[in-house]
Coordinates of C-alpha atoms and ligand atoms in Angstrom, one line a residue:
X30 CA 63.6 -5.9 46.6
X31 CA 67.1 -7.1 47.3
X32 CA 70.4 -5.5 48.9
X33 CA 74.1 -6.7 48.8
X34 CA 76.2 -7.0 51.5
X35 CA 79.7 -8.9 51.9
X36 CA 81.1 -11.5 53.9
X37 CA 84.0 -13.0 54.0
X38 CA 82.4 -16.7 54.8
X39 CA 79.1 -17.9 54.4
X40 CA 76.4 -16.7 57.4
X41 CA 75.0 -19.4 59.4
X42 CA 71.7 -17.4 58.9
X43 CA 71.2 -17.6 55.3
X44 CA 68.8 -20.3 53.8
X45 CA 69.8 -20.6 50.6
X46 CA 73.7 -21.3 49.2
X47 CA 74.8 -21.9 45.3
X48 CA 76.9 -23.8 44.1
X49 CA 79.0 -22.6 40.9
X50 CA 79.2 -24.9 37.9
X51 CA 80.9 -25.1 35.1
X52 CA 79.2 -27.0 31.8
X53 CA 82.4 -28.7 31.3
X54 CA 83.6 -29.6 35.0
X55 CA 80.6 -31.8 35.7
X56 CA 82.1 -34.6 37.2
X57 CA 83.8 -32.3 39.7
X58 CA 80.7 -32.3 41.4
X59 CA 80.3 -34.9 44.3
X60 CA 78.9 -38.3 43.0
X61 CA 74.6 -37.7 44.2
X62 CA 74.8 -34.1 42.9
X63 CA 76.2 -35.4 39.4
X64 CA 73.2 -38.4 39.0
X65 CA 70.8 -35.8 40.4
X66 CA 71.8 -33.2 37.6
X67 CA 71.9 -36.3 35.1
X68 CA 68.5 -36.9 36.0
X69 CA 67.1 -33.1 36.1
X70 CA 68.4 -32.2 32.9
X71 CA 71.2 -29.5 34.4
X72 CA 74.4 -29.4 32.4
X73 CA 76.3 -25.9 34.3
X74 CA 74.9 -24.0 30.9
X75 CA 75.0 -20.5 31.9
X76 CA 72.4 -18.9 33.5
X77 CA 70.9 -22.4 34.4
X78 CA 70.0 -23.6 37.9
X79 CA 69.1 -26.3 40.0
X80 CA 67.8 -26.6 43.1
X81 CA 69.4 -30.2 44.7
X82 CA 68.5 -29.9 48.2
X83 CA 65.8 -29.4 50.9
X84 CA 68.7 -29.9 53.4
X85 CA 66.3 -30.2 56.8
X86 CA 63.5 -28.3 55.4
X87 CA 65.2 -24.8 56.4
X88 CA 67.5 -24.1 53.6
X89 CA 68.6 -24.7 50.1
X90 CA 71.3 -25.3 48.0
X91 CA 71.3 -24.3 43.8
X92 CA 73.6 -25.4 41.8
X93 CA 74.3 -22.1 39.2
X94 CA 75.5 -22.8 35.6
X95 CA 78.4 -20.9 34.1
X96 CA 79.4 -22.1 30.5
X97 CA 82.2 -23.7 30.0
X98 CA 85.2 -22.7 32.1
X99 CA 87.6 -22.1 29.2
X100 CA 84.3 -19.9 27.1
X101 CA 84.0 -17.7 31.0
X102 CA 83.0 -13.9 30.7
X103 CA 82.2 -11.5 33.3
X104 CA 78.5 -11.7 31.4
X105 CA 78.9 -15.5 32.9
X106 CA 78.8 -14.0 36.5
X107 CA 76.1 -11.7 35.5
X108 CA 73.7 -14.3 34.1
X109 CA 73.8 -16.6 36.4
X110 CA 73.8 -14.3 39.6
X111 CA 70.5 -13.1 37.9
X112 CA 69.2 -16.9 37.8
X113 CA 69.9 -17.5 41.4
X114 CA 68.8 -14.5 42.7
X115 CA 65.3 -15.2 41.2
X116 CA 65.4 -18.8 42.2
X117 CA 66.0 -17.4 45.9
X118 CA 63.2 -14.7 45.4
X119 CA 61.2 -16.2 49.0
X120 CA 63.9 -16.3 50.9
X121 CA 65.3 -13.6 53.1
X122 CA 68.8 -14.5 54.0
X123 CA 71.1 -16.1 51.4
X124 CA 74.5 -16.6 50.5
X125 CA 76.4 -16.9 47.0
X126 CA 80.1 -18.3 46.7
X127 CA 80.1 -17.1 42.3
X128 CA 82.8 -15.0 43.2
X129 CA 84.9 -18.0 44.4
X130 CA 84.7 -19.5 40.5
X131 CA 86.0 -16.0 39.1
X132 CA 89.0 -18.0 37.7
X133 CA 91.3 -15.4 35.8
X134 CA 88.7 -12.7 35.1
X135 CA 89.7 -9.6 36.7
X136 CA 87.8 -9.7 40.4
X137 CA 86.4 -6.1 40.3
X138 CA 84.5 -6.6 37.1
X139 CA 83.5 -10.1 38.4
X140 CA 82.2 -8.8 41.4
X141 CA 80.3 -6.1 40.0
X142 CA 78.9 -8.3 37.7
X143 CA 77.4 -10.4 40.7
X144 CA 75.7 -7.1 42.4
X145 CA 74.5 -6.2 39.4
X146 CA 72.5 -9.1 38.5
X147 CA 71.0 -10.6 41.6
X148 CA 69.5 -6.6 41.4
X149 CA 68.7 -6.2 38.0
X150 CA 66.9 -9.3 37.8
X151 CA 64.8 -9.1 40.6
X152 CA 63.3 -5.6 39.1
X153 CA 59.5 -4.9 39.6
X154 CA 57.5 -2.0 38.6
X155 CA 54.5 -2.2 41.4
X156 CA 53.6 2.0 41.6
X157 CA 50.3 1.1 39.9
X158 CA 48.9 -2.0 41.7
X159 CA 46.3 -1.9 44.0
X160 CA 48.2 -4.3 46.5
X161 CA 51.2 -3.7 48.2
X162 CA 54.4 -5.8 46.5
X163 CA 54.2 -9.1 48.3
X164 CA 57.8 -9.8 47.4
X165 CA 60.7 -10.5 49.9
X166 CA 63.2 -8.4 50.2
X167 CA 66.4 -10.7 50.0
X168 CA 69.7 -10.0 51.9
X169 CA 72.5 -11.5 49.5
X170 CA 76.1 -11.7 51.2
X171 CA 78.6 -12.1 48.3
X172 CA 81.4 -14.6 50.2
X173 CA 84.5 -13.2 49.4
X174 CA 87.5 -11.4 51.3
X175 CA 88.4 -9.3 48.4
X176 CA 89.7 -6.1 49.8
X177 CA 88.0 -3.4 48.2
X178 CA 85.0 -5.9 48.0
X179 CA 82.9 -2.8 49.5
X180 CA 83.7 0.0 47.4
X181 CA 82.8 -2.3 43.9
X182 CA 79.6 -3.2 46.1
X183 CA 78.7 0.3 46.4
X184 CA 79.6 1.2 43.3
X185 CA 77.1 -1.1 41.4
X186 CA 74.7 -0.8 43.5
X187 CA 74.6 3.0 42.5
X188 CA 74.7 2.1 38.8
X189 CA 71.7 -1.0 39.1
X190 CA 69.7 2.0 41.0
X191 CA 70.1 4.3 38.1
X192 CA 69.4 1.3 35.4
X193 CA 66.1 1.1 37.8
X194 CA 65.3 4.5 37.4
X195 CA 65.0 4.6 33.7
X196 CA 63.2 1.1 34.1
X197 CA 60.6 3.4 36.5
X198 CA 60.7 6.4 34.4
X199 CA 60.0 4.2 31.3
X200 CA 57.1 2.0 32.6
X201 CA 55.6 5.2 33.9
X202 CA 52.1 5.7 31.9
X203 CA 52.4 8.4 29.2
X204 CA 49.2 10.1 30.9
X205 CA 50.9 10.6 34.7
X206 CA 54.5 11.0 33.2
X207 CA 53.7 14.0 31.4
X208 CA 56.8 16.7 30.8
X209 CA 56.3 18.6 34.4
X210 CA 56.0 15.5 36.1
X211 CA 59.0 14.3 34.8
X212 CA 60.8 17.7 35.8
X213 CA 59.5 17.0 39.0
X214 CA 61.0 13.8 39.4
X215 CA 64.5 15.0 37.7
X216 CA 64.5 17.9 40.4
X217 CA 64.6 15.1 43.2
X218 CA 67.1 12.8 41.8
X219 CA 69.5 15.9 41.1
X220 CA 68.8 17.3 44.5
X221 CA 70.2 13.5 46.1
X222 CA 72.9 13.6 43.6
X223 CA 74.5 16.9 43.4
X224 CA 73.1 17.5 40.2
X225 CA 72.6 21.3 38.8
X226 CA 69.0 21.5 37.2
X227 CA 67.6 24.3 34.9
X228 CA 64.4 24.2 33.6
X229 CA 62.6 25.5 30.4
X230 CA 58.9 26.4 30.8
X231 CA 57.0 27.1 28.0
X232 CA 57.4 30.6 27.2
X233 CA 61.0 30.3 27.9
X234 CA 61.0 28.0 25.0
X235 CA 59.2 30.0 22.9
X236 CA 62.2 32.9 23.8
X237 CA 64.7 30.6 23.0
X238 CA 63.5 29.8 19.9
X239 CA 63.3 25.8 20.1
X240 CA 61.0 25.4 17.3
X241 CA 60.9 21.6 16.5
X242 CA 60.1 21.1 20.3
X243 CA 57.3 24.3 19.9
X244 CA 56.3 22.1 16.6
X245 CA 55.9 18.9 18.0
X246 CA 54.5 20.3 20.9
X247 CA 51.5 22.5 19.0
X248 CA 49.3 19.0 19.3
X249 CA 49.0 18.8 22.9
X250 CA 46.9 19.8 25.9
X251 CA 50.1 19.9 27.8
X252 CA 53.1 22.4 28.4
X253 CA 56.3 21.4 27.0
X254 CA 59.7 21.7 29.1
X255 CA 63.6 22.0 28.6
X256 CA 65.4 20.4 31.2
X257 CA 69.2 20.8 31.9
X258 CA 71.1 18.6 34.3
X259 CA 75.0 19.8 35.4
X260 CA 77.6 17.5 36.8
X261 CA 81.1 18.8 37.6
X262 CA 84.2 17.3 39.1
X263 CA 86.9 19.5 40.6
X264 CA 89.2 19.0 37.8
X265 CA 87.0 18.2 34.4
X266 CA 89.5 16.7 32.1
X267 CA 87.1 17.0 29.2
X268 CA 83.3 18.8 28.9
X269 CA 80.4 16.3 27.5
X270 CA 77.1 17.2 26.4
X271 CA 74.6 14.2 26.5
X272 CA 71.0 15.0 25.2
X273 CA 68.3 12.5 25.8
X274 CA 64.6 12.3 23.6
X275 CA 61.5 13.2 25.9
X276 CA 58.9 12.6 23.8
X277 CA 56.9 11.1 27.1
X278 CA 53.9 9.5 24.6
X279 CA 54.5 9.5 21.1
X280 CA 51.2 8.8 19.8
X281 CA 52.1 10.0 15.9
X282 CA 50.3 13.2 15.5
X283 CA 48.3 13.8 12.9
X284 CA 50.3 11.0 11.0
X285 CA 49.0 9.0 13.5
X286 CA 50.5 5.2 14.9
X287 CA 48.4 2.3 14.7
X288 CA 46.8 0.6 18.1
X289 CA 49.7 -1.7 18.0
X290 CA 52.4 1.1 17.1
X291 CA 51.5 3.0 19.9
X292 CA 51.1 0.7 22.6
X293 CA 54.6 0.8 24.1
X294 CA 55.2 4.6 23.1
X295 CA 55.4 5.6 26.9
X296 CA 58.8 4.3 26.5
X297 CA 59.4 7.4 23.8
X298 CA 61.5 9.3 26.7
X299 CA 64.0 6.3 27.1
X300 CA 66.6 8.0 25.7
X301 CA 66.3 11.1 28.1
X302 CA 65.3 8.7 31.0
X303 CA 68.9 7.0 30.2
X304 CA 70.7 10.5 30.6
X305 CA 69.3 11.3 33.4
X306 CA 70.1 7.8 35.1
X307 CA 73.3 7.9 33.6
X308 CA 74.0 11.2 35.5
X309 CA 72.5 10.2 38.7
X310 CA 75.3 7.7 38.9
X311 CA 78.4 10.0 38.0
X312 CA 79.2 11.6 41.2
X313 CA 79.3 7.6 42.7
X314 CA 81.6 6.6 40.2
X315 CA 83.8 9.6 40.1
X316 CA 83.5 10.5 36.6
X317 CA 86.2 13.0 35.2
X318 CA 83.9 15.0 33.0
X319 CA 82.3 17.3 33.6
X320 CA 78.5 16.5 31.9
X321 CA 75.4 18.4 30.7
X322 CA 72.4 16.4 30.0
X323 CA 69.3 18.3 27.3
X324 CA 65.8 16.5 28.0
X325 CA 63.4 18.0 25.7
X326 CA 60.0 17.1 27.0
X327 CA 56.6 17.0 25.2
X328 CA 54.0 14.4 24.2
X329 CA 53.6 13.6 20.4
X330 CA 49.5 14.8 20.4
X331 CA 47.1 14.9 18.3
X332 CA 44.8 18.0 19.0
X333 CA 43.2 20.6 16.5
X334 CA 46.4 23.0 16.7
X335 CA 48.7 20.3 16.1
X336 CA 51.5 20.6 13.4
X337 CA 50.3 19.3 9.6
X338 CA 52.3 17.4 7.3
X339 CA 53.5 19.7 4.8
X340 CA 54.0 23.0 7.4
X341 CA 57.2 24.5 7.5
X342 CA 59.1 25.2 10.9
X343 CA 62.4 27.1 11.9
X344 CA 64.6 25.0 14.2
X345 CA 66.9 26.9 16.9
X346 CA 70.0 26.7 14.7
X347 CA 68.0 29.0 12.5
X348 CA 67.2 26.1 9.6
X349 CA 64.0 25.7 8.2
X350 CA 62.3 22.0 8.2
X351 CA 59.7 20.3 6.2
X352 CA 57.3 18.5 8.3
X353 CA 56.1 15.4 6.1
X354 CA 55.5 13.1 8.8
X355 CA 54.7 14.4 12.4
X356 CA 55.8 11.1 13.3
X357 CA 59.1 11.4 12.9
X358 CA 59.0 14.0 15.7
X359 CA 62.2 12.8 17.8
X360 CA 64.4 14.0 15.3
X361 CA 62.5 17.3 15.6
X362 CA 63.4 18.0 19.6
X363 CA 66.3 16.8 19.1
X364 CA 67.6 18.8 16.8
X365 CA 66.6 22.1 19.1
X366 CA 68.0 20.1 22.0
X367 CA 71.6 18.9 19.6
X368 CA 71.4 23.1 18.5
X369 CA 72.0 24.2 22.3
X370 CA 74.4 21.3 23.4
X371 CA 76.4 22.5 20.6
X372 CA 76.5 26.3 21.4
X373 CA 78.3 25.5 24.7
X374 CA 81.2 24.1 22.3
X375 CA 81.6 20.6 24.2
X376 CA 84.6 18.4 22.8
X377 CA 81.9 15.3 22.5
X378 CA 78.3 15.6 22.1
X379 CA 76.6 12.0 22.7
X380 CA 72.6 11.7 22.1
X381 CA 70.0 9.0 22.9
X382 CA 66.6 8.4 21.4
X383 CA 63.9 6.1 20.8
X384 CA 64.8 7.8 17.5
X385 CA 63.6 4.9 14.4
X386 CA 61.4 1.5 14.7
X387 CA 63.7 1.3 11.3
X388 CA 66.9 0.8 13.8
X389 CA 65.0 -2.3 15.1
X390 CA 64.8 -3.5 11.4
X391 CA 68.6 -3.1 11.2
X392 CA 69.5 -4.6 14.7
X393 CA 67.2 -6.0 16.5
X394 CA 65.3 -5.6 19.8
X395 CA 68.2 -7.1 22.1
X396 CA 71.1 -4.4 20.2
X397 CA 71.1 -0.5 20.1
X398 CA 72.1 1.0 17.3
X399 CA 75.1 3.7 17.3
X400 CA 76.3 6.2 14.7
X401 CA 78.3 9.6 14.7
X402 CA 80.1 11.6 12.9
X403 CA 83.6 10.6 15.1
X404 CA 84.9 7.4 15.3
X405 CA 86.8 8.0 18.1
X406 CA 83.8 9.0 20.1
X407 CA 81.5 6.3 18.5
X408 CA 84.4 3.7 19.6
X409 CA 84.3 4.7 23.3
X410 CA 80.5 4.2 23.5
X411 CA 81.4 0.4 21.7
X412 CA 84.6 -0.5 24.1
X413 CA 82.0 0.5 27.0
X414 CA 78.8 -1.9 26.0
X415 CA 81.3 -4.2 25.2
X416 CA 82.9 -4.2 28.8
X417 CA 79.3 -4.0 30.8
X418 CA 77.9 -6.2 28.3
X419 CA 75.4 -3.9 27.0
X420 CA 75.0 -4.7 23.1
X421 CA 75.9 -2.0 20.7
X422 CA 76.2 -2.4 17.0
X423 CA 77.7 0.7 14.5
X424 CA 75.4 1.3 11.6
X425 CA 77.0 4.1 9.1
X426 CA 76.2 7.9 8.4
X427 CA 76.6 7.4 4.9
X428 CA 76.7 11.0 2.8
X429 CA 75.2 9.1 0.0
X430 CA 71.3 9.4 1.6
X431 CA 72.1 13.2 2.5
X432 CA 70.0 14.3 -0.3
X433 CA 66.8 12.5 1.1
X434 CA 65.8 14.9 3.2
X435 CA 66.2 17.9 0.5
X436 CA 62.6 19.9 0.6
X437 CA 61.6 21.2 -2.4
X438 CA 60.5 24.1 0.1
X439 CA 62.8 24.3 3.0
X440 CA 66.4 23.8 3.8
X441 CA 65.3 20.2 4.8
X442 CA 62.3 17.8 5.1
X443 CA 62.2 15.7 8.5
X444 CA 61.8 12.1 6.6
X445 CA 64.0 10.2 3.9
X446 CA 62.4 9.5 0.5
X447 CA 62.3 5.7 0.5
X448 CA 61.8 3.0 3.1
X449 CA 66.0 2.1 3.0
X450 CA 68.3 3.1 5.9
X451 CA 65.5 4.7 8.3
X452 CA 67.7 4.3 11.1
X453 CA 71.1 6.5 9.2
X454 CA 68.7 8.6 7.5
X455 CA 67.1 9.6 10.8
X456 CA 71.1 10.1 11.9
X457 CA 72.1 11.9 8.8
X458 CA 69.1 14.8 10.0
X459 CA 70.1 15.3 13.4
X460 CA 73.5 15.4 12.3
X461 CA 72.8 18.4 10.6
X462 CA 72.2 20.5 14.2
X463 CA 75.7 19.0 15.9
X464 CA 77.7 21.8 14.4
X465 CA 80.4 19.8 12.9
X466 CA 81.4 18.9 16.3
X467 CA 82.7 15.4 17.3
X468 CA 79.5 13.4 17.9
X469 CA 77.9 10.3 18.9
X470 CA 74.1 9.0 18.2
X471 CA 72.6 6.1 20.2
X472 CA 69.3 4.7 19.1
X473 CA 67.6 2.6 21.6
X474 CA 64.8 1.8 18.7
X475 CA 63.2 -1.5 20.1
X476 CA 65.5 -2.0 22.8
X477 CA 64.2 0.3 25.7
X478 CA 61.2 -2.0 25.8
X479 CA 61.4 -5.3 26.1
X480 CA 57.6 -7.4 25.0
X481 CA 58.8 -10.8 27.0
X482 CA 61.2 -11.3 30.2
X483 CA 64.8 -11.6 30.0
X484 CA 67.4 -13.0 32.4
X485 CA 68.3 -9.3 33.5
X486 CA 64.5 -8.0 34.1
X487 CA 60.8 -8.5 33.4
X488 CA 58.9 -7.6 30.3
X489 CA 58.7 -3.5 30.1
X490 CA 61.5 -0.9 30.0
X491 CA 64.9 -2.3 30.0
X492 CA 67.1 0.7 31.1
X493 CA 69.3 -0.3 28.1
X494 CA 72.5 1.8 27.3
X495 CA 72.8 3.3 30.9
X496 CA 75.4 1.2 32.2
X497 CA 77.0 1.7 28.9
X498 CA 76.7 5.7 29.3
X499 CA 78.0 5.6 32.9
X500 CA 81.2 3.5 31.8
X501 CA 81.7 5.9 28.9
X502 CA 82.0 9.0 30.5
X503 CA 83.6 7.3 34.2
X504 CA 86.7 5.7 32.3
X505 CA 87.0 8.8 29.4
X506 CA 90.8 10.1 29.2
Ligands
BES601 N1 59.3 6.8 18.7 C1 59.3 6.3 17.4 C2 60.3 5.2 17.1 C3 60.1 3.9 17.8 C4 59.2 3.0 17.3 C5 60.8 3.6 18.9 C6 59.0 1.8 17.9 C7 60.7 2.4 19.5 C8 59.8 1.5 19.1 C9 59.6 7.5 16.4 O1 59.1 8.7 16.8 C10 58.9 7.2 15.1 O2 57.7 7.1 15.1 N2 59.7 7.0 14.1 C11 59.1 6.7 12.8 C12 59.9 7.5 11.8 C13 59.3 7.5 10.4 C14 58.0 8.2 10.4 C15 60.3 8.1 9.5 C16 59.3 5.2 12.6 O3 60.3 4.7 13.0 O4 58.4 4.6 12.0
MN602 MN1 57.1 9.0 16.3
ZN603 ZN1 58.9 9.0 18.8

């Protein structure tokens, strides 16, 4: 637990105090702190620390690495707010002067790179233990008399809370976050954020015909649901449809994941835990658009009804599907899902999935992997990872593998023909339910759950592509 307040000069309360310091402005430092950092190995790389004083047993002081002051990013701030907020994890009052180094970077992306990671970092997921979190909560006053200092700080503070709600939302075990529980918990965060909710049950879904979701579903002891989320500014200067995979355990079906393939597959609603964080946050950051967020919810199940490779299914959009691997069953509620976001005519449709491990191949666990069928809209998710330094990387939709998912005996088959391109092949189907209209695919692939600690959170659901989402849609034109 930590909050951020300002202050415009350091409380005599607080117990701990960093120091910024730049990897190639060592000998700035005062002659004992330079031999003591000599002798402890610190050389201001960013996201390093070092604690250098027991002062009179009551409070601390860390030096916090930067980089290099000429190589400084707003990431810079980010990573090493995230170090000293850990280091200072016991203590309940401290202070931190980062924003003093902000140099030329602009102040309000500084700052909200400071709130955002003495938060993110200090991320725990403790609904399941037996014992009460032990932690402290930490008070951190950012020293700065900035004027609209507050505003950013309130501002982030919104954002880190919804990156924390897909974190909860993904660590959540597959058998308690189950599609009405999830509902459930969407109805509460709309309710506090002036969010509109509707919600599919499962004879609704049968009446609306969302047959890869019906499909997927046919497995499981559990009811499937629809969710729709509505947010609407006075004056909408464009209309967005996000759509966000539910699957909230993806065990394989019948062509069932291996012990290690389906350990993490809780995580298989990432990408409809991201837009409804995302959305939780647009009201606080005054987005422009107005937004509709599609969750379609079910587990991926095994049971003696469950959906057999080589049965045939007729998606909401009216086309038929070949189901060769019931594994591939993301693309199968999201088509349904893409099929009604389309319907409403939006001028951008952007989805997110835990769609491919085959993305992962392609980019790795630490980068999702984006794709569409407009550049312009595909660009506006890139310029917005790249300015909250979230990592996105393009992979292409090329025409070339269309014919892979030609069935022999419907209008499609839901997986490619060879082991190439998972991640564009798994694009190029749901493509095929966006109505030719201008579209954007994220796929989160490994990077929703993370198997070791990073310097932004511990091991376990990252909340990747949220802050990403919420700067798309607040800066869109
Ligand atoms: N949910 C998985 C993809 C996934 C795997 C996400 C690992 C994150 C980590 C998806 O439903 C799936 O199983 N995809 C298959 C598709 C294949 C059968 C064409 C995959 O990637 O193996
Ligand atoms: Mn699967
Ligand atoms: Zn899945």
């Amino acid at each position: 637990m930590i909050s951020v307040r300002v202050a415009p000069s350091v409380p005599s309360s607080v117990t701990a105090i960093d120091r910024p310091v730049f990897s190639d402005k060592l000998a700035a430092l005062p002659a004992k702190l330079q031999s003591l950092a000599a002798l402890q190995g610190f050389d201001g790389k960013e996201g390093q620390t070092l604690v250098v004083t027991a002062g009179n047993g009551q409070s601390i002081e860390v030096l916090v690495g930067l980089g290099a002051k000429d190589k400084l990013t707003v990431n810079s701030f980010r990573l090493g707010a995230a170090a000293y907020s850990k280091v200072v994890a016991k203590h309940e009052n401290v202070a931190t002067n980062l924003f003093k180094a902000k140099s030329r970077l602009n102040a309000e992306k500084v700052l909200a790179a400071i709130v955002e990671g003495v938060q993110l970092a200090r991320y725990e997921f403790w609904a399941h233990k037996s014992e009460a979190s032990k932690s402290v909560a930490t008070k951190v006053a950012v020293v700065t008399s900035y004027d609209s200092a507050k505003k950013v700080v309130k501002r982030a503070t919104k954002i880190v809370e919804a990156v924390n709600l897909a974190r909860d939302l993904g660590n959540e075990p597959g058998g308690t976050l189950l599609p009405v529980e999830f509902v459930k918990r969407a109805e509460a965060v709309a309710e506090a954020n002036d969010l509109k909710v509707t919600v599919w049950d499962q004879k609704r879904i049968v009446k609306e015909k969302l047959g890869g979701l019906l499909a997927v579903n046919q497995g499981s002891e559990h009811e499937a649901r629809f969710l729709t989320l509505a947010y609407k500014p006075a004056k909408p200067v464009a209309s967005i449809a996000l759509v966000g995979k539910g699957i909230t355990f993806d065990s394989g079906g019948l062509s069932i994941k291996s012990s290690q393939g389906m350990m993490t597959m809780k995580i298989d609603m990432g990408g409809g835990a991201a837009v409804l964080a995302a959305m939780s946050a647009l009201k606080a950051v005054d987005a422009p658009v107005a937004v509709t967020g599609y969750i379609p919810l079910t587990d991926n199940m095994t049971g003696g009804a469950a959906i057999r490779p080589g049965d045939v299914f007729i998606a909401r959009n009216g086309k038929s599907v070949e189901v060769l691997n019931t594994d591939a069953e993301g693309r199968l509620v999201m088509a349904d899902a893409l099929s009604i976001a389309a319907e409403t005519k939006p001028d951008a449709i952007i989805d997110v999935a835990t769609l491919t491990g085959a993305s992962a191949v392609a980019v790795g666990g630490k980068f999702v992997a984006v794709m569409g069928s407009a550049q312009d809209v595909v660009d506006r998710i890139l310029s917005a990872g790249d300015d909250v330094d979230e990592n996105m990387w393009q992979l292409p939709l090329p025409k070339e593998y269309r014919s892979e998912l030609d069935s022999p005996v419907a209008d499609l088959k839901n997986i490619g023909s060879g082991r190439y391109a998972g991640a564009s092949v798994a694009g190029l189907f749901l493509q095929e339910f966006t109505d030719g209209l201008p579209w954007a695919h994220l796929d989160l692939g490994l990077a929703a759950f993370s198997e070791s600690a990073s310097p932004l959170g511990p091991k376990g659901a990252t909340g990747l592509a949220v802050r990403t989402i919420i700067e798309t849609l607040a800066s869109w034109k």
